Amino acid sequence: MSNIQEVQDEIVSEFEILGDDKESTIYYIMELGAGLEDFPDNERIEENTIKGCQSKVWLIAEEKGGKVHFQADSNTDITKGLISLLLRVLNYQSPEQIINAKLDFVERIGMGSIIGSQRSNGFASMIKQIKLYALAFQARQNV
Amino acid sequence: MGLDIEKIKGLFPVLHQEVHGKPLVYFDNAATTQKPKSVLDALTNYYEKDNSNIHRGAHALADRATRYFEETREAIQHFVNAREAAEVIFTKGTTESINLVASTFGRKFVEKGDEIIISTLEHHSNIVPWQMLCEEKGAVLKVIPINEAGEIIFEDFEKLLSPKTKLVSIVHASNALGTINPVKKIIDAAHAVGAKVLLDGAQSSSHLHIDVQDLDCDFFAFSAHKLYGPTGLGILYGKREVFESMPPYQGGGEMIKEVTFEKTTYNDIPFKFEAGTPNIADVIAFKSAIDFISELGKDAIRTHEDELLAYANEQLTQIKGFIPVGTAKEKVSVLSFNINAMHPYDVGMMLDANGIAVRTGHHCTQPLMKRLGLEGTVRASFAVYNSKSEIDKLAEGVSRIARIKNK
């Protein structure tokens, strides 16, 4: 699995190519969302939603051989794209790596100005929920 | 003669800017309208020349400020054709105007088992205050249903009316769909069973002629900021006899006649309902907004906005995947829609990338959205400074978004 920092650098260079064109950037984010792994229908339930997101976001996680496997979905295409960016960086990493990950790509690509303040709050909630899962798995490993 | 839209647009400094490198197209007027330079100047002017507290000051500035403040009240009296200026109360917005009625009229006159009627079209601010009151009093909230076009079903409203009905509180024009309710008929029918009527005029006041005497409504609530005026200022019109029958709203300065530690007697209307230092600057500046509207003429504004709405409908319905929401026969210039299989948030963000400002989501009308089976809509709402060429840009944006999704 790639290193968290390398993946972030990769994302930053992709966004650099898009430049300042907001429309193309949004379309690109939406395209990324289309590549999300299929989300199991029976998991699209209230308990799996992330609180603090304006749109609906479902997130589930399981641990496989010391790595965390996340699956996520949303009812909006842009949000799907955003979560796919996060999972590209954090999926299949160890709980410890996820907890310690500094997600500098968010600032480097200027996410705040791309998605605005409301969606940025939602995006922060996604990161928090991903890290909470990692913390829970780490606690279990340490028992 | 038609309005000179370019000239009118020139009076609004905020409209002349780029957003994401594109000229701003502002179609979020049902949320708040922009303010003409005359309103901005009135605000600055007040703080630079007249700032002082009103009604009790014994000096020239206080006298001037008081005069200007009360001149706005008179301007509003004429704007809605109230019998007298004392029937106009200042609040901080439509929401507070409605809450004022709920906590004074409601607290005094609504009792256990009484009924309050609202409609499916209501904004949360005309739902929640009544739910709170009903919960406190053991009263019952009844809701007028709507048809698929987004119009209330009048026959069903008549069936809800009974001697138990104490108040009908209904929106004049829907913020989410633009539907204009047949309020005159509603008021007559409500009065026939002895109920009072509050009209939520937050949306209607900028588009329609308001004549509270002709309507015969007991209350009319609206906000300055949707009428090209400042934010943080609302108006509540009420009939004198109804206002006088109501207890005060908040206690404090201004609303009293005499205070002793044993007993306080209250001031006359409108001051009885205006405790504390009011929003003086915004009240004074609001007069400039009313002057702006009066100079253009409400009829001319309405004609222009109707043309914009018709043009937008014509342009957008040609786009594959465009789904209009709310197709009432009588509408103000609000166009709610969805694009096939797309979330309204995403559509709003892509339009924003093109410099087009719209509203997306449930528009504070969650029960209405639930009734329509929608999570939300995209809402473009037009004001006097908008033009057909801006609608062309909207149509172009919507068309591009719909194509990308359908490819």
Coordinates of N, CA and C in Angstrom, one line a residue, chain A residues 21-23 26-27 30-31 54-56 75-79 113-116 119, chain B residues 20 22 341-343 345-347 349-350 352-354 375 397 400-401 404-405 407:
Chain A
D21 N -9.7 26.7 -12.4 CA -11.0 26.6 -12.9 C -11.9 25.8 -12.0
K22 N -12.8 26.5 -11.3 CA -13.6 25.8 -10.3 C -14.5 24.7 -10.9
E23 N -15.1 25.0 -12.1 CA -16.0 24.1 -12.6 C -15.3 22.8 -13.0
I26 N -14.7 20.8 -9.8 CA -15.9 20.1 -9.3 C -16.2 18.9 -10.1
Y27 N -16.1 19.0 -11.4 CA -16.4 17.8 -12.3 C -15.4 16.7 -12.0
M30 N -16.4 15.0 -8.8 CA -17.5 14.1 -9.1 C -17.1 12.8 -9.8
E31 N -16.2 12.9 -10.7 CA -15.7 11.7 -11.4 C -15.0 10.8 -10.4
Q54 N -24.2 17.9 5.8 CA -25.5 18.4 5.3 C -26.1 17.4 4.4
S55 N -25.3 16.7 3.6 CA -25.8 15.7 2.7 C -25.6 14.4 3.5
K56 N -26.2 13.3 3.0 CA -26.1 12.0 3.7 C -24.8 11.3 3.3
N75 N -25.4 10.6 -0.9 CA -26.5 10.8 -1.8 C -26.1 12.0 -2.8
T76 N -25.0 12.6 -2.6 CA -24.6 13.6 -3.6 C -23.2 13.3 -4.2
D77 N -23.1 13.6 -5.5 CA -22.0 13.2 -6.3 C -20.7 13.9 -5.8
I78 N -20.8 15.2 -5.4 CA -19.6 15.9 -5.0 C -19.1 15.3 -3.7
T79 N -20.0 15.0 -2.8 CA -19.6 14.5 -1.5 C -19.0 13.1 -1.7
S113 N -11.7 26.7 -0.3 CA -12.3 27.6 -1.3 C -13.0 26.8 -2.4
I114 N -12.6 25.6 -2.6 CA -13.3 24.8 -3.6 C -14.7 24.5 -3.2
I115 N -14.8 24.0 -1.9 CA -16.2 23.4 -1.5 C -16.9 24.4 -0.6
G116 N -16.4 25.4 -0.1 CA -17.1 26.4 0.7 C -17.1 25.9 2.2
R119 N -19.7 22.8 3.4 CA -19.2 21.4 3.0 C -17.8 21.2 3.7
Chain B
H20 N -15.6 33.5 -8.8 CA -14.9 32.4 -9.5 C -14.6 32.8 -10.9
K22 N -16.2 34.7 -12.9 CA -17.4 35.0 -13.8 C -18.2 36.1 -13.2
A341 N -31.8 13.1 -11.3 CA -30.8 12.3 -10.6 C -29.6 13.0 -10.0
M342 N -29.8 14.3 -9.9 CA -28.7 15.1 -9.2 C -29.2 15.7 -7.9
H343 N -28.3 15.7 -7.0 CA -28.6 16.3 -5.7 C -28.6 17.8 -5.8
Y345 N -27.7 20.1 -3.9 CA -26.4 20.7 -3.4 C -25.4 20.8 -4.5
D346 N -25.3 19.7 -5.3 CA -24.3 19.6 -6.3 C -24.6 20.6 -7.4
V347 N -25.9 20.7 -7.8 CA -26.3 21.6 -8.8 C -25.9 23.0 -8.4
M349 N -23.7 24.0 -6.4 CA -22.2 24.3 -6.4 C -21.7 24.5 -7.8
M350 N -22.3 23.7 -8.7 CA -21.8 23.9 -10.1 C -22.3 25.2 -10.7
D352 N -22.7 27.8 -8.9 CA -21.8 28.8 -8.2 C -20.5 28.9 -9.0
A353 N -20.0 27.8 -9.4 CA -18.7 27.8 -10.2 C -18.9 28.7 -11.5
N354 N -20.1 28.9 -11.9 CA -20.4 29.7 -13.1 C -20.8 31.1 -12.7
E375 N -35.9 15.7 -1.4 CA -35.0 16.1 -0.3 C -34.8 17.6 -0.3
G397 N -26.0 27.1 -17.9 CA -25.4 26.3 -16.8 C -26.2 25.1 -16.5
R400 N -25.7 22.5 -19.2 CA -24.4 21.8 -19.2 C -24.4 20.8 -18.1
I401 N -24.9 21.1 -16.9 CA -24.9 20.2 -15.8 C -25.8 19.0 -16.2
I404 N -23.9 16.6 -18.6 CA -22.8 15.9 -18.0 C -23.3 14.7 -17.2
K405 N -24.4 14.9 -16.6 CA -25.0 13.9 -15.7 C -25.7 12.8 -16.6
K407 N -24.8 11.9 -19.6 CA -24.0 11.3 -20.7 C -23.6 9.9 -20.5

